[in-house]
PDB file of C-alpha atoms and ligand atoms in Angstrom:
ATOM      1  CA  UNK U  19       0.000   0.000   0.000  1.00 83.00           C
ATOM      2  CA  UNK U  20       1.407   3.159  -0.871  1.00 97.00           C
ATOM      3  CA  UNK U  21       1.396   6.078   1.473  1.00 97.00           C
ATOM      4  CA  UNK U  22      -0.741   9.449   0.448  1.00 98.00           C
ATOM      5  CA  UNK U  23       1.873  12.109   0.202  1.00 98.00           C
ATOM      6  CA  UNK U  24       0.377  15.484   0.062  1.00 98.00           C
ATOM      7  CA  UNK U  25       2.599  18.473  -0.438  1.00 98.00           C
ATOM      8  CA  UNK U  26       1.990  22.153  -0.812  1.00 98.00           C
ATOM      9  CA  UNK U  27       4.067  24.384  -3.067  1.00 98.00           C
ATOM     10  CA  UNK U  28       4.194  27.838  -1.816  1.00 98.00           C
ATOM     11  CA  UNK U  29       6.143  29.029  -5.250  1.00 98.00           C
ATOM     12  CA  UNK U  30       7.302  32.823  -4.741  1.00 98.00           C
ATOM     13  CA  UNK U  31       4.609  33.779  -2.340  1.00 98.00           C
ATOM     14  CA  UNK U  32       4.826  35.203   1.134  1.00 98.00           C
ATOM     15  CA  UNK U  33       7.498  36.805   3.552  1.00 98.00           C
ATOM     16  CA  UNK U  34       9.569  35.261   6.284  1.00 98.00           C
ATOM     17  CA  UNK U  35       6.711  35.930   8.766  1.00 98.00           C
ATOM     18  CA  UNK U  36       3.906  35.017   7.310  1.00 98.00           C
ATOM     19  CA  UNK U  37       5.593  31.627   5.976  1.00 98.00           C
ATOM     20  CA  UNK U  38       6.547  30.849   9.689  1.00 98.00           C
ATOM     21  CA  UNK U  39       2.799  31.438  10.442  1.00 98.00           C
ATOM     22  CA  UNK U  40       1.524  29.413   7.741  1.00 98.00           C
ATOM     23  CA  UNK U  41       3.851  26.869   8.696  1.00 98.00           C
ATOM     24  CA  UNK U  42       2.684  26.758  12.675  1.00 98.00           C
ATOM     25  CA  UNK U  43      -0.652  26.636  11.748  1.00 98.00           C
ATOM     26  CA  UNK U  44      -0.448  24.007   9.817  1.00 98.00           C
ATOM     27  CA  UNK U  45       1.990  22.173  12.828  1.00 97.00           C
ATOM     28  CA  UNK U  46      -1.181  22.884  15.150  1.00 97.00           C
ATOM     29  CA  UNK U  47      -3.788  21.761  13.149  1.00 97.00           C
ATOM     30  CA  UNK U  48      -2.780  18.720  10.865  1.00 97.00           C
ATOM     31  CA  UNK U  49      -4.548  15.593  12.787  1.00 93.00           C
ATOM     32  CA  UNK U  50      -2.464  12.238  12.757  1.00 87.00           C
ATOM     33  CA  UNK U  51      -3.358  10.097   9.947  1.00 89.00           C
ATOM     34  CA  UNK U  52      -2.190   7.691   7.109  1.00 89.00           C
ATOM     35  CA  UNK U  53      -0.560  10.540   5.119  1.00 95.00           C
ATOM     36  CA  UNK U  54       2.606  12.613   5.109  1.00 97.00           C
ATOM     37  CA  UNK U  55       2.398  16.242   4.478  1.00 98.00           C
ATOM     38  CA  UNK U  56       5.384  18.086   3.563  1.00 98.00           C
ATOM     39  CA  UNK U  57       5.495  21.917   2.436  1.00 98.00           C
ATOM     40  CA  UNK U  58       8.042  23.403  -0.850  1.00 99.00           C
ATOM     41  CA  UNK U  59       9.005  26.464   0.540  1.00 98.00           C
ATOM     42  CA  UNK U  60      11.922  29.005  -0.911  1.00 98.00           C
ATOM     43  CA  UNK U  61      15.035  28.427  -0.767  1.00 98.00           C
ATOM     44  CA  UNK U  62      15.839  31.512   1.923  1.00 98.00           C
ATOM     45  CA  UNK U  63      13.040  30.344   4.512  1.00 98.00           C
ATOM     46  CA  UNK U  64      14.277  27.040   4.625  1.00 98.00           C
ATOM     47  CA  UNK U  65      15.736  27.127   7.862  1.00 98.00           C
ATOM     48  CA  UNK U  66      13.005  29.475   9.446  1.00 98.00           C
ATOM     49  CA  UNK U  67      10.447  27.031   8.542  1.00 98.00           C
ATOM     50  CA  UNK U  68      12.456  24.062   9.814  1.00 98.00           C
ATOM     51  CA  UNK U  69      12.050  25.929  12.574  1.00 98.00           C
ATOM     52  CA  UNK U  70       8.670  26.167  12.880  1.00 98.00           C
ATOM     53  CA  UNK U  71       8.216  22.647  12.009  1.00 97.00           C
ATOM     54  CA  UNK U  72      10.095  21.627  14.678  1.00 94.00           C
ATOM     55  CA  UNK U  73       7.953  19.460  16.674  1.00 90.00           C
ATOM     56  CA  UNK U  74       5.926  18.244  13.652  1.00 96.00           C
ATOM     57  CA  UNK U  75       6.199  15.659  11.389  1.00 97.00           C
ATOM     58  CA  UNK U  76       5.513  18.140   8.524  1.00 98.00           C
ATOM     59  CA  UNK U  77       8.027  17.659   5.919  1.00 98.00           C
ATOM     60  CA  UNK U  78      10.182  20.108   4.291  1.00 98.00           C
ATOM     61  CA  UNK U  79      10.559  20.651   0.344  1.00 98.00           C
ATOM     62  CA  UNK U  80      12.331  23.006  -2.180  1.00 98.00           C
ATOM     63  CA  UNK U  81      10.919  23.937  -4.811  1.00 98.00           C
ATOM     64  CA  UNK U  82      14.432  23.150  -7.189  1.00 98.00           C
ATOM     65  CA  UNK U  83      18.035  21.696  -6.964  1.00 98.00           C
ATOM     66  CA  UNK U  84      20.819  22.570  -8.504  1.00 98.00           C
ATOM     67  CA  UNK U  85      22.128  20.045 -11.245  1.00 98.00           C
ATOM     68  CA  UNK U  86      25.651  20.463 -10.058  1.00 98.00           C
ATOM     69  CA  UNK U  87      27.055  18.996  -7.273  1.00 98.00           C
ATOM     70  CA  UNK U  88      29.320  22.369  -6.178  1.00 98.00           C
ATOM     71  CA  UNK U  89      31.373  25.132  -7.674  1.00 98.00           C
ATOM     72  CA  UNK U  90      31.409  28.341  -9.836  1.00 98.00           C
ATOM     73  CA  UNK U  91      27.634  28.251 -10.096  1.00 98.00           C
ATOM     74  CA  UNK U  92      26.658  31.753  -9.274  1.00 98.00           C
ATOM     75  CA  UNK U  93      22.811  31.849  -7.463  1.00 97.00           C
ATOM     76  CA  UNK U  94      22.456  27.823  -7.099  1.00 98.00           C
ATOM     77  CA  UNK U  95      21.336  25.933  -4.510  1.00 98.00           C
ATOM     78  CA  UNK U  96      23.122  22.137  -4.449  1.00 98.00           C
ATOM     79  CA  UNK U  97      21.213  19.472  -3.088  1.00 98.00           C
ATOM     80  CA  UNK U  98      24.436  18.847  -0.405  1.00 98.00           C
ATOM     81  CA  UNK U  99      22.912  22.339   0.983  1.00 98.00           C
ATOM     82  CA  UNK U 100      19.744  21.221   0.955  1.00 98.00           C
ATOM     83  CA  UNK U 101      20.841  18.244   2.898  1.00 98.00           C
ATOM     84  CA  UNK U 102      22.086  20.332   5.224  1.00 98.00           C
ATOM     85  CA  UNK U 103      19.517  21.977   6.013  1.00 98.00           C
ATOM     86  CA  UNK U 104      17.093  19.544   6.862  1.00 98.00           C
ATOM     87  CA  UNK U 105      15.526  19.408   3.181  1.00 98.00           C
ATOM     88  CA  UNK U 106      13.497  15.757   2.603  1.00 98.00           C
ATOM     89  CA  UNK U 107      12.274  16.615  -1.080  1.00 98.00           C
ATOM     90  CA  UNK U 108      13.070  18.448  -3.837  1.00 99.00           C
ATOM     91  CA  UNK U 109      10.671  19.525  -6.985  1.00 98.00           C
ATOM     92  CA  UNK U 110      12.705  19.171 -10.371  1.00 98.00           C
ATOM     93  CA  UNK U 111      11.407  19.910 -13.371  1.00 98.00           C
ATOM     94  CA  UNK U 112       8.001  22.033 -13.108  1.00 98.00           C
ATOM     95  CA  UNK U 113       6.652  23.215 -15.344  1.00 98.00           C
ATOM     96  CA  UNK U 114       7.532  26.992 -14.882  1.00 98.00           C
ATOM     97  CA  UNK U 115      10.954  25.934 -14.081  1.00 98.00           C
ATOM     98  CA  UNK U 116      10.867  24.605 -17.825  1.00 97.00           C
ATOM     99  CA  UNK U 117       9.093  27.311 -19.458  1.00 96.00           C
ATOM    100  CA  UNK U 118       9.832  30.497 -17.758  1.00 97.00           C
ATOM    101  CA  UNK U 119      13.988  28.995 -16.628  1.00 97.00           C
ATOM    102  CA  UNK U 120      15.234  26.846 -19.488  1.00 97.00           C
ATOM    103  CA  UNK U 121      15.156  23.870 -17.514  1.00 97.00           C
ATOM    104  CA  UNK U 122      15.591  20.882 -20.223  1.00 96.00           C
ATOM    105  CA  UNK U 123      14.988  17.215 -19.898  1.00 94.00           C
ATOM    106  CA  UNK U 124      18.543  16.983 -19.274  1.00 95.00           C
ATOM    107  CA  UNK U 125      18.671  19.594 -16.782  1.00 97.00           C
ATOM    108  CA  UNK U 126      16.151  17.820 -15.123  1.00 98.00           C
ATOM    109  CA  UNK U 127      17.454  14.198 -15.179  1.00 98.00           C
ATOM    110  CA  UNK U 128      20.642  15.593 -13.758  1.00 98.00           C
ATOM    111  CA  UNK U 129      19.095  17.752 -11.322  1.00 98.00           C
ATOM    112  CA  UNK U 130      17.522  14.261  -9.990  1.00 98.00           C
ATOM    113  CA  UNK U 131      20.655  12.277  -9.965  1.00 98.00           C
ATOM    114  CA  UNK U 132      21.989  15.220  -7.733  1.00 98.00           C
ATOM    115  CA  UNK U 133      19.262  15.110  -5.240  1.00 98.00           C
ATOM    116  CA  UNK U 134      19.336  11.745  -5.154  1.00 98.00           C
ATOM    117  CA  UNK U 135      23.277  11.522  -4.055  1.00 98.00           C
ATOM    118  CA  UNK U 136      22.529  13.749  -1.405  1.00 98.00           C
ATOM    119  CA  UNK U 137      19.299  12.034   0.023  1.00 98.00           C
ATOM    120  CA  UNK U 138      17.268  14.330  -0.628  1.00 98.00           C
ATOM    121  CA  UNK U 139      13.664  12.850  -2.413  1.00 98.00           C
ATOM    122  CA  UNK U 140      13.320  14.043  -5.892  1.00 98.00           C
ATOM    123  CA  UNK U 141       9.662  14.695  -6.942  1.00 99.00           C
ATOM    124  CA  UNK U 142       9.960  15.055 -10.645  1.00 98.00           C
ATOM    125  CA  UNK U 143       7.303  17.198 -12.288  1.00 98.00           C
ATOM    126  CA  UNK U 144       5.721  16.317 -15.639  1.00 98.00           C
ATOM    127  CA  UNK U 145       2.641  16.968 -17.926  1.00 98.00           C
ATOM    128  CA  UNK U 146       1.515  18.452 -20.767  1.00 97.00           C
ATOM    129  CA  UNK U 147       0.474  22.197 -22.338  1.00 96.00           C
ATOM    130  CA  UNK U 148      -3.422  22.323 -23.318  1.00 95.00           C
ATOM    131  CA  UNK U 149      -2.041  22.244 -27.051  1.00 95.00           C
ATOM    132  CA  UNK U 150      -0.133  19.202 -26.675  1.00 96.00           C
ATOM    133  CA  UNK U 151      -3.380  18.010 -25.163  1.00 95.00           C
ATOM    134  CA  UNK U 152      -5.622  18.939 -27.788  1.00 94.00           C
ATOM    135  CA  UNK U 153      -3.148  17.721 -30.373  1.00 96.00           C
ATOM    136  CA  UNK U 154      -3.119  14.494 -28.798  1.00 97.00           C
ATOM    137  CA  UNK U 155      -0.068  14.692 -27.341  1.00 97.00           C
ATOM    138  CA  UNK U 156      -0.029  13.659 -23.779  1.00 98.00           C
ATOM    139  CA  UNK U 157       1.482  10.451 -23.314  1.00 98.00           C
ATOM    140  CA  UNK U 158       4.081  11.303 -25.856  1.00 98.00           C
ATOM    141  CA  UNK U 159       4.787  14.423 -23.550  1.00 97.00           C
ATOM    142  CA  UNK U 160       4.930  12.434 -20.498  1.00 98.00           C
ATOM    143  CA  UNK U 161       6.841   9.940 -21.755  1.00 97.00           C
ATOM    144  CA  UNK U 162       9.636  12.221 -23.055  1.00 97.00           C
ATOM    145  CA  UNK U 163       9.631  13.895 -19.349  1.00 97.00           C
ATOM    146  CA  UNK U 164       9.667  10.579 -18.021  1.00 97.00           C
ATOM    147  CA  UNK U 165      12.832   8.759 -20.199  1.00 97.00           C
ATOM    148  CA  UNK U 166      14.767  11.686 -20.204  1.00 97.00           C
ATOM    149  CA  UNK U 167      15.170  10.781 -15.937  1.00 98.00           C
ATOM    150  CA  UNK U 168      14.856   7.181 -16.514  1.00 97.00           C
ATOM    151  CA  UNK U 169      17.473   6.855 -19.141  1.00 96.00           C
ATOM    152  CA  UNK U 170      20.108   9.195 -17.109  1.00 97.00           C
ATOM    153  CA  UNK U 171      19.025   7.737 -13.356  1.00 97.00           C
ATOM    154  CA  UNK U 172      18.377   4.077 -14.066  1.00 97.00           C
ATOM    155  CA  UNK U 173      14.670   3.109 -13.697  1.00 98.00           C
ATOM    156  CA  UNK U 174      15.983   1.441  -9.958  1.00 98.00           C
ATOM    157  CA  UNK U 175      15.530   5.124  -8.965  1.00 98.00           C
ATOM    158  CA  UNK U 176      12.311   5.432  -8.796  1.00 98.00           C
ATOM    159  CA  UNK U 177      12.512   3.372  -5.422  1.00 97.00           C
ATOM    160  CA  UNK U 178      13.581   6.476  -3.991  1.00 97.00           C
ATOM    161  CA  UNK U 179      11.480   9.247  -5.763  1.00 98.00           C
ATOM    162  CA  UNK U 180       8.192  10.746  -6.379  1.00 98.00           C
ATOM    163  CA  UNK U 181       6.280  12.082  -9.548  1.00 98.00           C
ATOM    164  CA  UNK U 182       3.839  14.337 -10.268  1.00 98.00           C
ATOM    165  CA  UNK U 183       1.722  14.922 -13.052  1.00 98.00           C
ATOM    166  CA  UNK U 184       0.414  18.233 -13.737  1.00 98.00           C
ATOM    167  CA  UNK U 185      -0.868  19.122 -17.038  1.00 97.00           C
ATOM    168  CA  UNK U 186      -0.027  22.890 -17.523  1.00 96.00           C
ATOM    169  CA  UNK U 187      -3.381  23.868 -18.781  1.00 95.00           C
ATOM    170  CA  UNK U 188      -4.517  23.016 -14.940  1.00 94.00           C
ATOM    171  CA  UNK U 189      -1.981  25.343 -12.701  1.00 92.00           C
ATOM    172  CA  UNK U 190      -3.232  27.907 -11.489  1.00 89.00           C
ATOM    173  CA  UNK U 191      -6.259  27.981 -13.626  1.00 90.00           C
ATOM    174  CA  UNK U 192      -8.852  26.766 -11.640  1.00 86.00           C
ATOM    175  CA  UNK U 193      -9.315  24.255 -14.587  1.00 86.00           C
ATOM    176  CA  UNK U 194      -8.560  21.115 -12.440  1.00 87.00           C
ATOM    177  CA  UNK U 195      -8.093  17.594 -14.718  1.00 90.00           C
ATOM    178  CA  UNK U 196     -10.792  15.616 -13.992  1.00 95.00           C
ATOM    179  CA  UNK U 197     -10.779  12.582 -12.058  1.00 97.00           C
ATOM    180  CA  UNK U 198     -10.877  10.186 -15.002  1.00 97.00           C
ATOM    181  CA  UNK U 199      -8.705  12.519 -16.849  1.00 97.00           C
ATOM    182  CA  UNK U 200      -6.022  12.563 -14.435  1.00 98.00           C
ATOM    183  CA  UNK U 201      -6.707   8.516 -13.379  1.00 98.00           C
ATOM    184  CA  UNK U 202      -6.025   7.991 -16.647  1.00 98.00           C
ATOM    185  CA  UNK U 203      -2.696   9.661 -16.979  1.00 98.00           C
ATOM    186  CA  UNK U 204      -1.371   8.310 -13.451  1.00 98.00           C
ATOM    187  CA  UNK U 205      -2.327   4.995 -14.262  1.00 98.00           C
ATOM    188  CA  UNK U 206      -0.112   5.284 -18.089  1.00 98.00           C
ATOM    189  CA  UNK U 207       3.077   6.771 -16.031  1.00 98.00           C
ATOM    190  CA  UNK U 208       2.648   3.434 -13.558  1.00 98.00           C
ATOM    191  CA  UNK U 209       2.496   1.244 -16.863  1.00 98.00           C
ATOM    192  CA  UNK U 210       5.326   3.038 -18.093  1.00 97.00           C
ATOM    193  CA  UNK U 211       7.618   1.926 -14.895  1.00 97.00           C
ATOM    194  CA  UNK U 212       5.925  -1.272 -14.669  1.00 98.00           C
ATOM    195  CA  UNK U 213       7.758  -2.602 -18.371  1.00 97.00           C
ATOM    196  CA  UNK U 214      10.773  -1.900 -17.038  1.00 97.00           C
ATOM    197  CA  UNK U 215       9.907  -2.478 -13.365  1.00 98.00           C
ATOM    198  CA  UNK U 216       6.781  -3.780 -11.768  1.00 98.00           C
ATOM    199  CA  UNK U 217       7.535  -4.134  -8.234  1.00 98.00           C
ATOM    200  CA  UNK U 218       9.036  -0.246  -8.538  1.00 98.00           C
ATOM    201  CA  UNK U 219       5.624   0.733 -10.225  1.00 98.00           C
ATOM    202  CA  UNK U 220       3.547  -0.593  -7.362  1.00 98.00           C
ATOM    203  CA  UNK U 221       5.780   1.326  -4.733  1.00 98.00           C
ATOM    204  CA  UNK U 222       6.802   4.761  -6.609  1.00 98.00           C
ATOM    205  CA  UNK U 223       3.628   7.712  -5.301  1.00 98.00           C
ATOM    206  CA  UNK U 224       2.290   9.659  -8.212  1.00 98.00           C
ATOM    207  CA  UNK U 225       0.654  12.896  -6.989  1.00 98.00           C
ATOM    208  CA  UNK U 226      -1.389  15.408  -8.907  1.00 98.00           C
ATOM    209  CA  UNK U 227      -1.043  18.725  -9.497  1.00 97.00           C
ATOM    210  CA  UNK U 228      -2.908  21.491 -10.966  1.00 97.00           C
ATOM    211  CA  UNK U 229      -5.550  23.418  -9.495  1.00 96.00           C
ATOM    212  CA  UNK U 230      -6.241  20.998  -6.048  1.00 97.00           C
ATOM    213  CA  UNK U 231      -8.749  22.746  -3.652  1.00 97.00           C
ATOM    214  CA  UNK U 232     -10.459  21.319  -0.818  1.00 98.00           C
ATOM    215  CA  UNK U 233     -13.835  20.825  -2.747  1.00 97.00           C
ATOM    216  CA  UNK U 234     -12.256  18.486  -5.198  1.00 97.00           C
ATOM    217  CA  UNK U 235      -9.580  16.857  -3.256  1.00 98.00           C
ATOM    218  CA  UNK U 236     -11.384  13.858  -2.019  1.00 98.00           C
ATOM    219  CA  UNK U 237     -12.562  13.064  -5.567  1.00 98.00           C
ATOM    220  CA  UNK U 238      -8.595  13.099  -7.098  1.00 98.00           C
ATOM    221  CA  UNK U 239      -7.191  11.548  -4.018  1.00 98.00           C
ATOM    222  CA  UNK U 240     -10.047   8.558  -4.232  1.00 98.00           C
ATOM    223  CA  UNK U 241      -8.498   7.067  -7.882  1.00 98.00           C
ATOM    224  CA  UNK U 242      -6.471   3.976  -7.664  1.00 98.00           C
ATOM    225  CA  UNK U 243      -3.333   5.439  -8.895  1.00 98.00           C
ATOM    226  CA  UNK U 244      -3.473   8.999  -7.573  1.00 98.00           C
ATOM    227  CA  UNK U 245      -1.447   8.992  -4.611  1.00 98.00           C
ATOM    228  CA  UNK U 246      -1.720  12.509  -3.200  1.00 98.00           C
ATOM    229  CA  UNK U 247      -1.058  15.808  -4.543  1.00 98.00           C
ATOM    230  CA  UNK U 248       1.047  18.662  -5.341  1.00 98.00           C
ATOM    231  CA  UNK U 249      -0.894  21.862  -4.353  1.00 98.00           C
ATOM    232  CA  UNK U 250       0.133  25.413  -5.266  1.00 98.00           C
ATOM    233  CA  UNK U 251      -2.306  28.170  -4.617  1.00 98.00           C
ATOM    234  CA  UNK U 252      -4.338  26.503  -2.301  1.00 98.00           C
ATOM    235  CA  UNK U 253      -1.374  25.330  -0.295  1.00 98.00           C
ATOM    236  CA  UNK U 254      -1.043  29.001   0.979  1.00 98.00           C
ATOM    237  CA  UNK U 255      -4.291  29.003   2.981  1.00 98.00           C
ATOM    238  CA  UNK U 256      -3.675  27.035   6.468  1.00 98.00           C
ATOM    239  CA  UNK U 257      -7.633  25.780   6.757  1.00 98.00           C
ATOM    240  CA  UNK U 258      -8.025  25.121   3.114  1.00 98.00           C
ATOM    241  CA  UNK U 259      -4.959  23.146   2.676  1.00 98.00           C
ATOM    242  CA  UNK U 260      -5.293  21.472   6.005  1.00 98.00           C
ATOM    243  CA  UNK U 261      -8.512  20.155   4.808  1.00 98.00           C
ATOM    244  CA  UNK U 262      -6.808  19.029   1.713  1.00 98.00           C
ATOM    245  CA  UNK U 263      -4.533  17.171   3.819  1.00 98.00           C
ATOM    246  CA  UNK U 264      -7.941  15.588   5.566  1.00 97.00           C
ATOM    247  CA  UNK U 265      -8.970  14.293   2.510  1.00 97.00           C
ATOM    248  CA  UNK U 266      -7.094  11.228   2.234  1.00 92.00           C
TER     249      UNK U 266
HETATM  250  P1  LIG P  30      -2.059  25.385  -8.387  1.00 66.29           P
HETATM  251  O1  LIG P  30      -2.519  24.443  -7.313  1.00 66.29           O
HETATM  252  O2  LIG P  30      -2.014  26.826  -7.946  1.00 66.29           O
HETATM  253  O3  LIG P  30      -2.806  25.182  -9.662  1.00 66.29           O
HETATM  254  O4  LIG P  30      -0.519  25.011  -8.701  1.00 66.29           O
HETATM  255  C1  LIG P  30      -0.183  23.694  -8.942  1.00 66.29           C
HETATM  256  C2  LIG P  30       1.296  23.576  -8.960  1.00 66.29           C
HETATM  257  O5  LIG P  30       1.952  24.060  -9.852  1.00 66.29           O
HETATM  258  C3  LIG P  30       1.938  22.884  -7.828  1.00 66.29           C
HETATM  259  O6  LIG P  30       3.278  22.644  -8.093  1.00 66.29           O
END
């Protein structure tokens, strides 16, 4: 049985304070239950929210890694420094990483080998734009995101990482994937590991992303092969997002 992961993604949102608030209300209020609940928070609150997570089994994320392991990389953050600082998981490869950064498959792949080497959890981000969508593209999409870390990592990694599928067209749109629509998806990325690697495809957690609020949460987290989620804008509201931890 997998374990529901639920994780919220604050992206570039808040200040020191009201990130340390967020973070004790959600400390206070998250009952004890099946799933693990782990924030993305940026890079220079890290440590501040560690601290306010203290005494809770709340999780801490980045939201990126650097795909070096050290050096002459001016304005990176290595996973060894994530490590250090108490980091569990790190996002690679959203999608505004890749469209707004230049973040490439490559980029990506290596960015999850580095994480890896340092412990820290990669959750590796994929999905498609509404055009690739509408041109029929989706799997295609997904499994380009997909080989690129599979070729470069070995497909053994996946023992010791999460995905997440978000189509594009659904972050931060209010446009959330249906449940069949997203079922379907999750359950084509598990196939995918499961030709190379059955007993990893049973194990690996694939959360959703795009849009999650607490009115549709229960829906998504009910399908066989959605194993949590990956919440942006909704992860910035203590009540809203503790209820979409409650929904598991
Ligand atoms: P929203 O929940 O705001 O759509 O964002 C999803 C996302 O990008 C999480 O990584």
């Amino acid at each position: 049985m997998r374990q529901p992961l639920i994780m919220g993604n604050w992206k570039m949102n808040g200040s020191r304070e009201e990130g340390v608030q967020l973070a004790k209300a959600l400390a206070d209020g998250l009952n004890a239950g099946s799933q693990e609940v782990a924030v993305c928070v940026p890079f220079v609150y890290v440590s501040d929210i560690r601290g306010a997570l203290a005494s809770s089994p709340i999780a801490l994320g980045a939201q990126n890694v650097a795909d070096q392991a050290s050096g002459a990389y001016t304005g990176e953050i290595s996973a060894a420094m994530l490590a250090d600082c108490g980091v569990k998981y790190a996002l690679v490869g959203h999608s505004e990483r890749r469209s707004y950064y230049g973040d490439t498959s490559q980029s990506v792949a290596n960015r999850f080998c580095q994480a890896q080497k340092q412990n820290v959890i990669p959750v590796l981000c994929v999905g498609e734009t509404l055009e690739e969508r509408e041109q029929d593209r989706t799997f295609q999409v997904v499994d380009e995101q997909l080989d690129a870390v599979i070729d470069a990592a070995g497909i053994e990694a996946f023992a010791n990482a999460v995905i997440a599928y978000e189509p594009v067209w659904a972050i931060g749109t209010g446009k959330t994937a249906s449940d069949e629509q997203a079922q379907e998806v999750h359950q084509y990325i598990r196939k995918r590991i499961a030709d190379r690697n059955p007993a990893i495809a049973e194990k690996v957690q694939i959360l959703y992303g795009g849009s999650v609020k607490p009115d549709n949460a229960k829906g998504l987290f009910a399908m066989p092969d959605i194993d949590g989620g990956l919440v942006g804008g909704a992860s910035l509201d203590a009540k809203g997002f503790l209820q979409i931890c409650h929904s598991v």
